[in-house]
Amino acid sequence: MRASHQECRFPDEKGRAVQRKRLPRIAAALAALLLTAACGGDKQPTVAAPKGDRVFITFGGLPPEELKGKGADFVAAYKAKFGSTPEGYAIYGYVAAQVAIDALRRTGRADREALRVAVSETEQIDGPLGSWRFTTDGDTTLTTMSGNTVRDGKFAFVTVLGGGAAAGSGARAKTDLATIGDPAAPKTGPVKFVSSLPLTGSASAQSGTIVNGIRLALEETGGKIGDFSVAYESWDDASAKKGDWDPEVEAQNADRAAKDPSIHFYLGTYNSGAAKIAMPILNQANLVMISPANTYTGLTKPGLGEPNEPAVYRPTGKVNYHRVVPADDIQGKVGAEWMKAMGAKRVYVLDDRGLYGKGIADVFVATAEELGLTVVGREGTDPKAQEYRSLMTKIKTANPDFVYFGGTTQTNAGQISKDMVAVGLDAKLMLPDGCFEQAFISAAGL
Amino acid sequence: MLTLAQQLWIGLTNGMVFALIALGYTMVYGILELINFAHGDLFMLASFLALTLVGLLGLATASGPVVVVGLLGVVLACAIFAALINRTVDRVVYRPLRNAPKLAPLVSAIGVSFVFQNLGLFWGGLPLDVMGGGLAAAAPKSFPDLIPSTNLLGDGAAFRITAKDLVVIGSSLCVMVALWLFVTRSRLGKAMRATAQNPLAARLMGIDVDRVISATFLIGGALAGFAAVIYGLYVNTIKFQDGYQNGLYAFTAAVLGGIGNIPGAVVGGLVIGIVRALSDQYIGAQWQQAVVFGMLIALLVFRPQGLLGANVREKV
């Protein structure tokens, strides 16, 4: 470049003048463009809202406002104490803590083996969720589900789905707890409960109400269970880096709990993928784990997940993991049945390729095909993608009545809902319980 | 055929955003040979400012003309904000390292990127309505849909062009043309090109190289600020990790086009946008990243200087 000293001196009068003239022209062009865009058509405050309900969410259990009896009592107590309505999973946090408290009362000793057996023999009659017990695999015998939609920025209950007795729900023989474990284990002193839930990221609102549910149950004991004093710590298994649960943090939490002899109950996790990591660690420490939210089938049920599940989570062969929510073999099935009942014929199935999302989408597809629905496409999504317009355009050409997404708010269900509308895909969307939280509604801008 | 055209259109629209961010990477690289890893996160911070302003001005519920004027204000504010931050970071962090080994500013840039990400996380936790009341700092934030996305060709039409697409493509093109004119016609642009070719010789010719560098950071930052508003309006969701994700694509775009090459960054951005769209359509959504980065690897093997050729400084 041949540039003389004078020409390149900055700033010089001439250069400035040139820029001054150009700037307004650029601004004017921009303004004109924006003007034509915003005033050209009828102004719409949100993306063209389709008539009627568009988004449907299945949930394992009933939403808070539909709960009866002790469940309704729980919701009232929760509102009185925390001043807000609980999210869907709060009651499961409450029940998980109740199960632990009840087991400690019946055992009377802070012994991990005795507590494990006591938890597995839990039986709630007319509890907040009704009457139920654990199966030998650690599943709840509850199968009641609900179908919900979104109206005016809130979840609205539509219908009860499923119900009836679950497999392996017969009564179980009770063990004499006094004969199990170390008879010399302490009968007084502190007993620590910990929970491991994602408190960072968009699941934090849901997790926060689960923690509140646990607190409520523990406070109802007045801080004393028999001669034990109760301590509770709420741990976070998410990291800011991920904005979601983090495998490293979950592994650390499980390790820490396994090694701390004063901890006797591990309440968690929220995400099934996180449970997969914590389960074998806690199993070897024989520490009771009760999940208020995991629904992936393979965690407990043989033959429905991978061939080595659930044995791979139980290295000692004992069942220390229990969950108080119905699993996805039930939820995926009722989802397909509900879709069929709503008159759907063609469905496009997406999943986030995670343990939970893919698992429930698999069950959904199997049932949908049995019921005679046409699965016109099946695809995994990138949960970190910025947007899904291309994918939705592709789906549009397949012309489905429904899109099913196996995933959570954290794996971008909100963006999927938005981009369906953005490309004019005139289909309804069905989502599983991982999206049954207010955070989904705000992410989707519904 | 129509589907292909539709996907090309979507790819083009997305590509514009990548191109705008890529310009900031490529300009700084052209002058300083510094890959400014904080650039993507600067873009993210500007998008948070945009959302905050949209919320404070109440644009989500305002009428057409107010929205247009408001948006112009938001674009201006975000461009100035990002430009000033970018320049300040250069002054505070990169300038003291100007004569240090190349790795030092690079690592510092990664550090700045983390600082920005955490600022974004903090910002997302502010108790504002648009931030979801500050309840979940890391949650995705919904950006109000201010430009209608109804089909301009009619509801039943097979091809879909929305006002939103036109705003994204049109305004980005205007900005790119303006940048091109600035770099090729203005004196400062000439000085920039001279500095890019040989900073020492430029200095000998009387060019104030530090000023040129400052101006580069200002312009790159302003482009990121502009891109942030466009992105918010188009994608309608912002989150604190957006900087990483979009920055990665934009950086790839810059490399693809030939890093340091301004038209190359635009071409690279558009290519990535289009490849993403076509890969979703014809290969499968889960392969999107694999296809994009696979293409990058292939290109670097067979044409390491990028599509349009890199601005490689001759070392004597």
Short mmCIF file of N, CA, C and O in Angstrom, two decimals, chain A residues 163-257:
data_model
loop_
_atom_site.label_atom_id
_atom_site.label_comp_id
_atom_site.label_asym_id
_atom_site.label_seq_id
_atom_site.Cartn_x
_atom_site.Cartn_y
_atom_site.Cartn_z
N GLY A 163 -53.76 -45.03 35.59
CA GLY A 163 -54.41 -45.49 36.80
C GLY A 163 -54.40 -47.01 36.84
O GLY A 163 -53.92 -47.66 35.92
N GLY A 164 -54.92 -47.57 37.90
CA GLY A 164 -54.94 -49.03 38.02
C GLY A 164 -53.68 -49.52 38.69
O GLY A 164 -52.74 -48.78 38.95
N ALA A 165 -53.65 -50.82 38.99
CA ALA A 165 -52.55 -51.39 39.75
C ALA A 165 -51.34 -51.63 38.86
O ALA A 165 -51.47 -51.99 37.70
N ALA A 166 -50.16 -51.41 39.40
CA ALA A 166 -48.93 -51.65 38.65
C ALA A 166 -48.50 -53.10 38.83
O ALA A 166 -48.95 -53.78 39.75
N ALA A 167 -47.63 -53.54 37.94
CA ALA A 167 -47.11 -54.90 38.03
C ALA A 167 -46.34 -55.07 39.34
O ALA A 167 -45.68 -54.16 39.80
N GLY A 168 -46.42 -56.24 39.93
CA GLY A 168 -45.66 -56.55 41.14
C GLY A 168 -46.08 -55.73 42.32
O GLY A 168 -45.26 -55.33 43.14
N SER A 169 -47.41 -55.44 42.42
CA SER A 169 -47.84 -54.53 43.47
C SER A 169 -48.45 -55.27 44.66
O SER A 169 -49.04 -54.66 45.52
N GLY A 170 -48.32 -56.59 44.69
CA GLY A 170 -48.88 -57.34 45.80
C GLY A 170 -48.24 -56.98 47.14
O GLY A 170 -47.15 -56.41 47.17
N ALA A 171 -48.91 -57.29 48.22
CA ALA A 171 -48.40 -56.94 49.54
C ALA A 171 -47.09 -57.69 49.81
O ALA A 171 -46.86 -58.77 49.28
N ARG A 172 -46.22 -57.06 50.59
CA ARG A 172 -44.93 -57.68 50.87
C ARG A 172 -44.86 -58.06 52.34
O ARG A 172 -45.38 -57.38 53.20
N ALA A 173 -44.15 -59.17 52.58
CA ALA A 173 -43.97 -59.61 53.96
C ALA A 173 -43.08 -58.60 54.68
O ALA A 173 -42.16 -58.06 54.11
N LYS A 174 -43.41 -58.35 55.96
CA LYS A 174 -42.61 -57.39 56.72
C LYS A 174 -41.49 -58.13 57.46
O LYS A 174 -41.68 -59.22 57.99
N THR A 175 -40.32 -57.49 57.46
CA THR A 175 -39.18 -58.07 58.13
C THR A 175 -39.14 -57.52 59.56
O THR A 175 -39.59 -56.41 59.80
N ASP A 176 -38.58 -58.30 60.47
CA ASP A 176 -38.37 -57.77 61.82
C ASP A 176 -37.12 -56.91 61.78
O ASP A 176 -35.99 -57.41 61.71
N LEU A 177 -37.32 -55.59 61.79
CA LEU A 177 -36.21 -54.68 61.56
C LEU A 177 -35.14 -54.77 62.64
O LEU A 177 -33.98 -54.46 62.41
N ALA A 178 -35.54 -55.22 63.84
CA ALA A 178 -34.58 -55.29 64.95
C ALA A 178 -33.48 -56.30 64.68
O ALA A 178 -32.39 -56.23 65.27
N THR A 179 -33.76 -57.25 63.77
CA THR A 179 -32.77 -58.30 63.53
C THR A 179 -31.80 -57.94 62.42
O THR A 179 -30.90 -58.71 62.10
N ILE A 180 -31.99 -56.80 61.81
CA ILE A 180 -31.19 -56.45 60.64
C ILE A 180 -30.12 -55.44 60.99
O ILE A 180 -30.34 -54.52 61.78
N GLY A 181 -28.96 -55.61 60.38
CA GLY A 181 -27.89 -54.64 60.54
C GLY A 181 -27.21 -54.76 61.89
O GLY A 181 -27.30 -55.79 62.56
N ASP A 182 -26.55 -53.69 62.27
CA ASP A 182 -25.76 -53.67 63.49
C ASP A 182 -26.64 -53.31 64.68
O ASP A 182 -27.15 -52.18 64.75
N PRO A 183 -26.82 -54.23 65.62
CA PRO A 183 -27.71 -53.92 66.76
C PRO A 183 -27.14 -52.79 67.63
O PRO A 183 -27.89 -52.16 68.38
N ALA A 184 -25.84 -52.56 67.53
CA ALA A 184 -25.23 -51.54 68.38
C ALA A 184 -25.22 -50.15 67.73
O ALA A 184 -24.63 -49.22 68.26
N ALA A 185 -25.89 -50.02 66.57
CA ALA A 185 -25.91 -48.72 65.90
C ALA A 185 -26.58 -47.69 66.80
O ALA A 185 -27.45 -48.03 67.60
N PRO A 186 -26.16 -46.40 66.69
CA PRO A 186 -26.69 -45.38 67.60
C PRO A 186 -28.22 -45.24 67.54
O PRO A 186 -28.81 -45.37 66.47
N LYS A 187 -28.81 -45.03 68.70
CA LYS A 187 -30.27 -44.87 68.76
C LYS A 187 -30.66 -43.42 69.05
O LYS A 187 -31.83 -43.09 69.14
N THR A 188 -29.66 -42.58 69.26
CA THR A 188 -29.93 -41.14 69.45
C THR A 188 -28.89 -40.35 68.65
O THR A 188 -28.05 -40.95 67.99
N GLY A 189 -28.97 -39.04 68.78
CA GLY A 189 -27.98 -38.20 68.12
C GLY A 189 -28.50 -37.68 66.79
O GLY A 189 -29.66 -37.86 66.44
N PRO A 190 -27.64 -37.01 66.03
CA PRO A 190 -28.10 -36.39 64.79
C PRO A 190 -28.15 -37.38 63.62
O PRO A 190 -27.31 -38.26 63.51
N VAL A 191 -29.19 -37.23 62.80
CA VAL A 191 -29.29 -37.98 61.56
C VAL A 191 -29.42 -36.96 60.43
O VAL A 191 -30.25 -36.07 60.49
N LYS A 192 -28.55 -37.12 59.45
CA LYS A 192 -28.53 -36.11 58.40
C LYS A 192 -29.23 -36.60 57.13
O LYS A 192 -29.02 -37.71 56.67
N PHE A 193 -30.11 -35.74 56.60
CA PHE A 193 -30.74 -35.95 55.29
C PHE A 193 -30.04 -35.01 54.31
O PHE A 193 -29.81 -33.86 54.64
N VAL A 194 -29.73 -35.50 53.12
CA VAL A 194 -29.26 -34.56 52.10
C VAL A 194 -30.10 -34.74 50.84
O VAL A 194 -30.65 -35.81 50.59
N SER A 195 -30.21 -33.67 50.07
CA SER A 195 -30.85 -33.80 48.76
C SER A 195 -29.86 -33.31 47.71
O SER A 195 -29.05 -32.44 47.97
N SER A 196 -29.92 -33.92 46.54
CA SER A 196 -29.04 -33.53 45.45
C SER A 196 -29.91 -33.23 44.24
O SER A 196 -30.40 -34.13 43.58
N LEU A 197 -30.14 -31.94 44.01
CA LEU A 197 -31.06 -31.49 42.97
C LEU A 197 -30.45 -30.30 42.23
O LEU A 197 -29.63 -29.58 42.79
N PRO A 198 -30.83 -30.08 40.98
CA PRO A 198 -30.24 -28.96 40.23
C PRO A 198 -30.78 -27.60 40.68
O PRO A 198 -31.90 -27.24 40.36
N LEU A 199 -29.98 -26.89 41.45
CA LEU A 199 -30.44 -25.59 41.97
C LEU A 199 -29.92 -24.42 41.16
O LEU A 199 -30.27 -23.28 41.38
N THR A 200 -29.04 -24.70 40.18
CA THR A 200 -28.57 -23.67 39.26
C THR A 200 -29.17 -24.01 37.91
O THR A 200 -29.23 -25.17 37.55
N GLY A 201 -29.59 -23.00 37.16
CA GLY A 201 -30.16 -23.28 35.85
C GLY A 201 -31.67 -23.23 35.91
O GLY A 201 -32.26 -22.93 36.95
N SER A 202 -32.30 -23.54 34.77
CA SER A 202 -33.73 -23.28 34.69
C SER A 202 -34.56 -24.29 35.47
O SER A 202 -35.73 -24.08 35.71
N ALA A 203 -33.95 -25.42 35.89
CA ALA A 203 -34.71 -26.36 36.70
C ALA A 203 -34.76 -25.90 38.16
O ALA A 203 -35.40 -26.54 39.00
N SER A 204 -34.10 -24.77 38.47
CA SER A 204 -33.97 -24.40 39.88
C SER A 204 -35.31 -24.07 40.53
O SER A 204 -35.48 -24.31 41.72
N ALA A 205 -36.26 -23.55 39.75
CA ALA A 205 -37.55 -23.22 40.36
C ALA A 205 -38.25 -24.51 40.78
O ALA A 205 -38.77 -24.62 41.90
N GLN A 206 -38.26 -25.49 39.87
CA GLN A 206 -38.84 -26.79 40.18
C GLN A 206 -38.12 -27.42 41.38
O GLN A 206 -38.75 -27.84 42.35
N SER A 207 -36.78 -27.47 41.33
CA SER A 207 -36.01 -28.07 42.42
C SER A 207 -36.25 -27.34 43.72
O SER A 207 -36.33 -27.95 44.78
N GLY A 208 -36.35 -26.02 43.63
CA GLY A 208 -36.59 -25.21 44.83
C GLY A 208 -37.86 -25.63 45.54
O GLY A 208 -37.89 -25.73 46.77
N THR A 209 -38.90 -25.95 44.78
CA THR A 209 -40.14 -26.34 45.46
C THR A 209 -40.04 -27.77 45.99
O THR A 209 -40.69 -28.10 46.98
N ILE A 210 -39.19 -28.60 45.36
CA ILE A 210 -38.98 -29.94 45.93
C ILE A 210 -38.29 -29.81 47.28
O ILE A 210 -38.66 -30.45 48.26
N VAL A 211 -37.26 -28.93 47.31
CA VAL A 211 -36.55 -28.70 48.57
C VAL A 211 -37.52 -28.19 49.63
O VAL A 211 -37.50 -28.65 50.79
N ASN A 212 -38.40 -27.29 49.24
CA ASN A 212 -39.41 -26.79 50.19
C ASN A 212 -40.30 -27.93 50.69
O ASN A 212 -40.66 -27.97 51.86
N GLY A 213 -40.67 -28.84 49.76
CA GLY A 213 -41.48 -29.99 50.15
C GLY A 213 -40.78 -30.84 51.21
O GLY A 213 -41.38 -31.25 52.21
N ILE A 214 -39.49 -31.07 50.99
CA ILE A 214 -38.70 -31.84 51.95
C ILE A 214 -38.66 -31.12 53.29
O ILE A 214 -38.88 -31.71 54.36
N ARG A 215 -38.41 -29.82 53.24
CA ARG A 215 -38.36 -29.01 54.47
C ARG A 215 -39.66 -29.12 55.26
O ARG A 215 -39.65 -29.29 56.49
N LEU A 216 -40.76 -29.03 54.52
CA LEU A 216 -42.07 -29.05 55.16
C LEU A 216 -42.25 -30.37 55.93
O LEU A 216 -42.67 -30.37 57.09
N ALA A 217 -41.90 -31.49 55.27
CA ALA A 217 -42.05 -32.80 55.92
C ALA A 217 -41.16 -32.89 57.15
O ALA A 217 -41.58 -33.41 58.20
N LEU A 218 -39.94 -32.37 57.06
CA LEU A 218 -39.02 -32.46 58.20
C LEU A 218 -39.47 -31.55 59.34
O LEU A 218 -39.34 -31.91 60.51
N GLU A 219 -40.03 -30.40 58.98
CA GLU A 219 -40.49 -29.50 60.03
C GLU A 219 -41.69 -30.05 60.77
O GLU A 219 -41.89 -29.77 61.95
N GLU A 220 -42.49 -30.84 60.05
CA GLU A 220 -43.67 -31.43 60.71
C GLU A 220 -43.27 -32.39 61.82
O GLU A 220 -44.06 -32.70 62.70
N THR A 221 -42.02 -32.88 61.79
CA THR A 221 -41.57 -33.76 62.86
C THR A 221 -41.11 -32.95 64.06
O THR A 221 -40.78 -33.52 65.10
N GLY A 222 -41.06 -31.64 63.93
CA GLY A 222 -40.59 -30.80 65.03
C GLY A 222 -39.10 -30.94 65.26
O GLY A 222 -38.59 -30.66 66.33
N GLY A 223 -38.39 -31.41 64.26
CA GLY A 223 -36.93 -31.52 64.39
C GLY A 223 -36.48 -32.77 65.12
O GLY A 223 -35.29 -33.01 65.31
N LYS A 224 -37.44 -33.57 65.59
CA LYS A 224 -37.11 -34.80 66.33
C LYS A 224 -37.80 -35.99 65.70
O LYS A 224 -39.01 -35.95 65.42
N ILE A 225 -37.06 -37.05 65.44
CA ILE A 225 -37.68 -38.31 65.02
C ILE A 225 -37.25 -39.34 66.04
O ILE A 225 -36.07 -39.71 66.10
N GLY A 226 -38.18 -39.79 66.89
CA GLY A 226 -37.80 -40.65 68.01
C GLY A 226 -36.80 -39.88 68.87
O GLY A 226 -37.06 -38.75 69.26
N ASP A 227 -35.65 -40.46 69.09
CA ASP A 227 -34.64 -39.76 69.88
C ASP A 227 -33.60 -39.08 69.00
O ASP A 227 -32.58 -38.59 69.49
N PHE A 228 -33.83 -39.13 67.72
CA PHE A 228 -32.86 -38.53 66.79
C PHE A 228 -33.18 -37.05 66.55
O PHE A 228 -34.35 -36.67 66.52
N SER A 229 -32.15 -36.27 66.37
CA SER A 229 -32.38 -34.90 65.93
C SER A 229 -32.09 -34.86 64.43
O SER A 229 -31.17 -35.52 63.94
N VAL A 230 -32.91 -34.09 63.71
CA VAL A 230 -32.85 -34.10 62.26
C VAL A 230 -32.04 -32.94 61.73
O VAL A 230 -32.20 -31.81 62.17
N ALA A 231 -31.15 -33.23 60.81
CA ALA A 231 -30.44 -32.16 60.10
C ALA A 231 -30.65 -32.38 58.61
O ALA A 231 -30.73 -33.51 58.14
N TYR A 232 -30.78 -31.27 57.87
CA TYR A 232 -31.00 -31.41 56.43
C TYR A 232 -30.10 -30.45 55.67
O TYR A 232 -30.00 -29.28 56.02
N GLU A 233 -29.46 -30.97 54.63
CA GLU A 233 -28.66 -30.10 53.76
C GLU A 233 -29.14 -30.26 52.33
O GLU A 233 -29.30 -31.38 51.85
N SER A 234 -29.36 -29.14 51.65
CA SER A 234 -29.79 -29.17 50.26
C SER A 234 -28.57 -28.92 49.37
O SER A 234 -27.98 -27.85 49.41
N TRP A 235 -28.20 -29.95 48.61
CA TRP A 235 -27.02 -29.81 47.74
C TRP A 235 -27.47 -29.56 46.30
O TRP A 235 -28.51 -30.04 45.86
N ASP A 236 -26.61 -28.87 45.58
CA ASP A 236 -26.85 -28.54 44.17
C ASP A 236 -26.08 -29.54 43.30
O ASP A 236 -24.90 -29.78 43.53
N ASP A 237 -26.74 -30.15 42.34
CA ASP A 237 -25.97 -31.03 41.44
C ASP A 237 -25.81 -30.44 40.04
O ASP A 237 -25.42 -31.11 39.10
N ALA A 238 -26.12 -29.13 39.93
CA ALA A 238 -25.93 -28.46 38.64
C ALA A 238 -24.74 -27.53 38.73
O ALA A 238 -24.28 -27.20 39.82
N SER A 239 -24.23 -27.12 37.58
CA SER A 239 -23.16 -26.13 37.58
C SER A 239 -23.55 -25.00 36.64
O SER A 239 -24.31 -25.20 35.70
N ALA A 240 -23.02 -23.82 36.93
CA ALA A 240 -23.32 -22.66 36.09
C ALA A 240 -22.80 -22.90 34.68
O ALA A 240 -23.39 -22.48 33.70
N LYS A 241 -21.68 -23.62 34.60
CA LYS A 241 -21.06 -23.91 33.31
C LYS A 241 -22.05 -24.59 32.38
O LYS A 241 -22.14 -24.29 31.20
N LYS A 242 -22.80 -25.56 32.92
CA LYS A 242 -23.74 -26.30 32.10
C LYS A 242 -25.13 -25.68 32.09
O LYS A 242 -25.90 -25.90 31.17
N GLY A 243 -25.47 -24.99 33.14
CA GLY A 243 -26.82 -24.44 33.25
C GLY A 243 -27.83 -25.56 33.46
O GLY A 243 -29.02 -25.38 33.26
N ASP A 244 -27.34 -26.71 33.84
CA ASP A 244 -28.16 -27.91 33.97
C ASP A 244 -27.39 -28.83 34.92
O ASP A 244 -26.30 -28.49 35.36
N TRP A 245 -27.95 -30.02 35.23
CA TRP A 245 -27.21 -30.93 36.11
C TRP A 245 -25.88 -31.28 35.46
O TRP A 245 -25.78 -31.36 34.25
N ASP A 246 -24.87 -31.49 36.33
CA ASP A 246 -23.52 -31.71 35.83
C ASP A 246 -23.01 -33.06 36.37
O ASP A 246 -23.00 -33.26 37.58
N PRO A 247 -22.60 -33.97 35.49
CA PRO A 247 -22.18 -35.29 35.94
C PRO A 247 -21.07 -35.22 37.00
O PRO A 247 -21.07 -35.99 37.96
N GLU A 248 -20.15 -34.27 36.83
CA GLU A 248 -19.05 -34.17 37.79
C GLU A 248 -19.56 -33.82 39.18
O GLU A 248 -19.13 -34.39 40.17
N VAL A 249 -20.49 -32.87 39.22
CA VAL A 249 -21.00 -32.42 40.52
C VAL A 249 -21.82 -33.53 41.17
O VAL A 249 -21.71 -33.77 42.37
N GLU A 250 -22.62 -34.21 40.37
CA GLU A 250 -23.43 -35.29 40.92
C GLU A 250 -22.52 -36.38 41.51
O GLU A 250 -22.78 -36.89 42.61
N ALA A 251 -21.46 -36.72 40.80
CA ALA A 251 -20.53 -37.75 41.31
C ALA A 251 -19.89 -37.29 42.61
O ALA A 251 -19.76 -38.07 43.56
N GLN A 252 -19.52 -36.01 42.68
CA GLN A 252 -18.93 -35.48 43.93
C GLN A 252 -19.92 -35.58 45.08
O GLN A 252 -19.58 -36.00 46.18
N ASN A 253 -21.17 -35.19 44.80
CA ASN A 253 -22.20 -35.23 45.85
C ASN A 253 -22.38 -36.65 46.37
O ASN A 253 -22.44 -36.87 47.59
N ALA A 254 -22.47 -37.60 45.44
CA ALA A 254 -22.70 -38.99 45.84
C ALA A 254 -21.52 -39.49 46.67
O ALA A 254 -21.70 -40.15 47.70
N ASP A 255 -20.31 -39.17 46.23
CA ASP A 255 -19.11 -39.59 46.96
C ASP A 255 -19.10 -39.05 48.38
O ASP A 255 -18.82 -39.74 49.34
N ARG A 256 -19.42 -37.76 48.46
CA ARG A 256 -19.40 -37.08 49.75
C ARG A 256 -20.42 -37.72 50.69
O ARG A 256 -20.11 -37.97 51.86
N ALA A 257 -21.61 -38.01 50.16
CA ALA A 257 -22.65 -38.61 50.99
C ALA A 257 -22.26 -40.03 51.40
O ALA A 257 -22.45 -40.43 52.55
#
